[in-house]
Amino acid sequence: MNTSMRRFAMTIGLLAAVAIAGAQGQNRKPVESTGNGPRIAPIDRQQMGTIRKESSTTGTMDTHSQASPNEVAVTHLDLDLIVSFDKQRIKGTATYSMRNHGGEMLVLDTRGLEINAVTDEAGNALQFKLQKPDSIKGSALAVMLDKATSKVAVRYSTTVNSAGLQWLAPEQNDGKTPFLYSQGQAILTRSWIPIQDSPAVRITYNARITVPAGMTAVMGALGNVQQQTPGQTVFEFKQPHAIPPYLISLAVGQLEFKKISERTGVYALPGVLPEAVTEFQDLDNMLTASEKLCGPYVWERFDVLVLPASFPFGGMENPMLTFATPTILAGDRSLVSLIIHELAHSWSGNLVTNANWNDFWLNEGWTVYLERRIVEMLYGKETAEMMTVLGFQDLKATIADMPVQHSDTGLRLHLEGRDPDDGMTDVAYERGSMVIKEIELAWGREAFDTFIPHYFKSFSFRSITTDEFILFVDTYAEANHLKKVELREMVAAVGEPRPSFKIASGSLMAIEKARIAFLTGRPLTDYGVAKWSAQERQYFLRILTEALKEEQLNIINETLKLKHSKNSEVNFEWYMLCIRNNRLSIRPELEGFLRTVGRRKFILPLYKEMFANSEWSIWAKEQYANNRARYHSITSGSVDRLLQ
Ligand code: BES
Ligand code: ZN
């Protein structure tokens, strides 16, 4: 079926459904899904110049969205929302400005939302239909447009099924105040805002957020014009840059702010703020270093919000306001590279975005590459190399865990019909960064460093596919007499990664020697254990794969001073080692970790290791039963799948 036939069929389906719904007073017949996900809007040749002109003009399908922005595209969103902690619900109105490419209806993604009314800008009711839900994509909301309709307003409310929101009761937070935060990536924004939830769509937005008095609302946007009335406070935000919907973000809590520099600062609960400010002292240096590598920072501000420990990720690159787990507050700034990673997304991801989730490596592979370059600039080559070695180990372990030669082991993902979350593994990050590194090595650093800002500038505020990226690189190489890189092959490769370069670190090779020495009973003090960096400690714990005796574990515990370690990455490796070696005395500490921390990267492997070990599985299942409700649905969903 061609596009116009499909559109016609859908319109008929919708009209029939609306007629039936109208006659019977309720919505009965679902609209047939067109199966036609968003496509990138036709290319604006003038804007994109010569190179882009040659790239795909057919557009790329995003199979994780039911919206059809190729017909009617939302360009701007106005939110007017009230946050109720009592009801654990956000309620209000989303108003859409649109660009109509000749469609009769506006189709939005929703998931777990209650739709109350749909009107035009004058308040006239518009016919709408909420489709039968797809378990991953949710329910498409189709709104019939009149010729004269220039804006559509949807009155809606979130529900307990709004998976993109986590509501924390005071006892799950600081014991005194509740907390709310959103997580949009990959396809969860639709669970708190009806939206064309594809990374190929870009919108600007304004928001008015009403919260109970004493609470502060923050968004990844410019903001904070406040009006206080008894009992409530209104916050206003403006995101003037066109961003993909997965980057819309909101958090509400008893937050305080402390400035670090003119462009940077930290939001956190009062009990956490001083620590966070000390940890993130380097924010402005990070920003300056990133700009040297990538070009001007266009997002006006770079603030960091420290979330409660249940946050399922390490960090989330919400524009202007990175969301971060408190588990990076190590007390010695040893985990701030995570902030560098999120900052690097200001270019790779937020400025130039993967057009759909199959191209996720474009976001993360580039970002890991940039992260390591910035780490090198600020903390030296050795640190960057150690991170690369650790990352490569993670990659190999991840691939070893996947079916042989499965497409998930490569960069071109096939996520249709799956939750995109399932395919978002170390592969995109590490294998992706290796591909970018291959280009650097082929061209030489100097030439590549000229290319980096050029690339970001050329595709600013655009969403692109892997093929568009490859074409751009090839065209650039040819025009600048640079070596052709076999990107197409690299991107297609699956299975064992085979970089053309050596991944090694002198410091970590020394740790391998320390390991042998330790296993043969020699003291670690000969190897300078007191001065080991976080990466060296992490590596040491990780490579002790053989069975260890209680006494050996005690020595490790003492010499690495693990009781006092505040580095969550090191502690995680220690817990894994204790589980492997059945050191049951770690349980009280591990219990506390599992109860408070929700970061999936830690929680999932810990449960996985315990479920597979008969000494631990009963205890682990008890822990999980007690903690499940405390975890974000992203984390509990993953652990649930382990148990199935
Ligand atoms: N954008 C990701 C987080 C993400 C990925 C959320 C996929 C939802 C779906 C973020 O930039 C990220 O990669 N965070 C990492 C830390 C980073 C240092 C590798 C994390 O959360 O662990
Ligand atoms: Zn990332």
PDB file of N, CA and C and ligand atoms in Angstrom, residues 317 341-342 345 364 367 429, ligand 2:
ATOM      1  N   GLU A 317      21.453  12.407  29.882  1.00  0.00           N
ATOM      2  CA  GLU A 317      21.926  13.658  29.302  1.00  0.00           C
ATOM      3  C   GLU A 317      20.826  14.666  28.997  1.00  0.00           C
ATOM      4  N   HIS A 341      30.757  12.157  30.316  1.00  0.00           N
ATOM      5  CA  HIS A 341      29.990  11.404  29.322  1.00  0.00           C
ATOM      6  C   HIS A 341      28.670  12.135  29.004  1.00  0.00           C
ATOM      7  N   GLU A 342      27.936  12.483  30.034  1.00  0.00           N
ATOM      8  CA  GLU A 342      26.641  13.141  29.799  1.00  0.00           C
ATOM      9  C   GLU A 342      26.844  14.493  29.123  1.00  0.00           C
ATOM     10  N   HIS A 345      27.319  14.205  25.448  1.00  0.00           N
ATOM     11  CA  HIS A 345      26.050  14.020  24.729  1.00  0.00           C
ATOM     12  C   HIS A 345      25.457  15.359  24.265  1.00  0.00           C
ATOM     13  N   GLU A 364      25.700   6.754  21.520  1.00  0.00           N
ATOM     14  CA  GLU A 364      26.561   6.306  22.624  1.00  0.00           C
ATOM     15  C   GLU A 364      28.007   6.032  22.213  1.00  0.00           C
ATOM     16  N   THR A 367      29.690   9.238  21.967  1.00  0.00           N
ATOM     17  CA  THR A 367      29.814   9.861  23.293  1.00  0.00           C
ATOM     18  C   THR A 367      30.931   9.224  24.103  1.00  0.00           C
ATOM     19  N   TYR A 429      28.001   1.249  23.054  1.00  0.00           N
ATOM     20  CA  TYR A 429      28.966   2.141  23.707  1.00  0.00           C
ATOM     21  C   TYR A 429      30.396   1.822  23.277  1.00  0.00           C
TER      22      TYR A 429
HETATM   23 ZN    ZN B   2      25.393   7.877  27.104  1.00  0.00          ZN
END
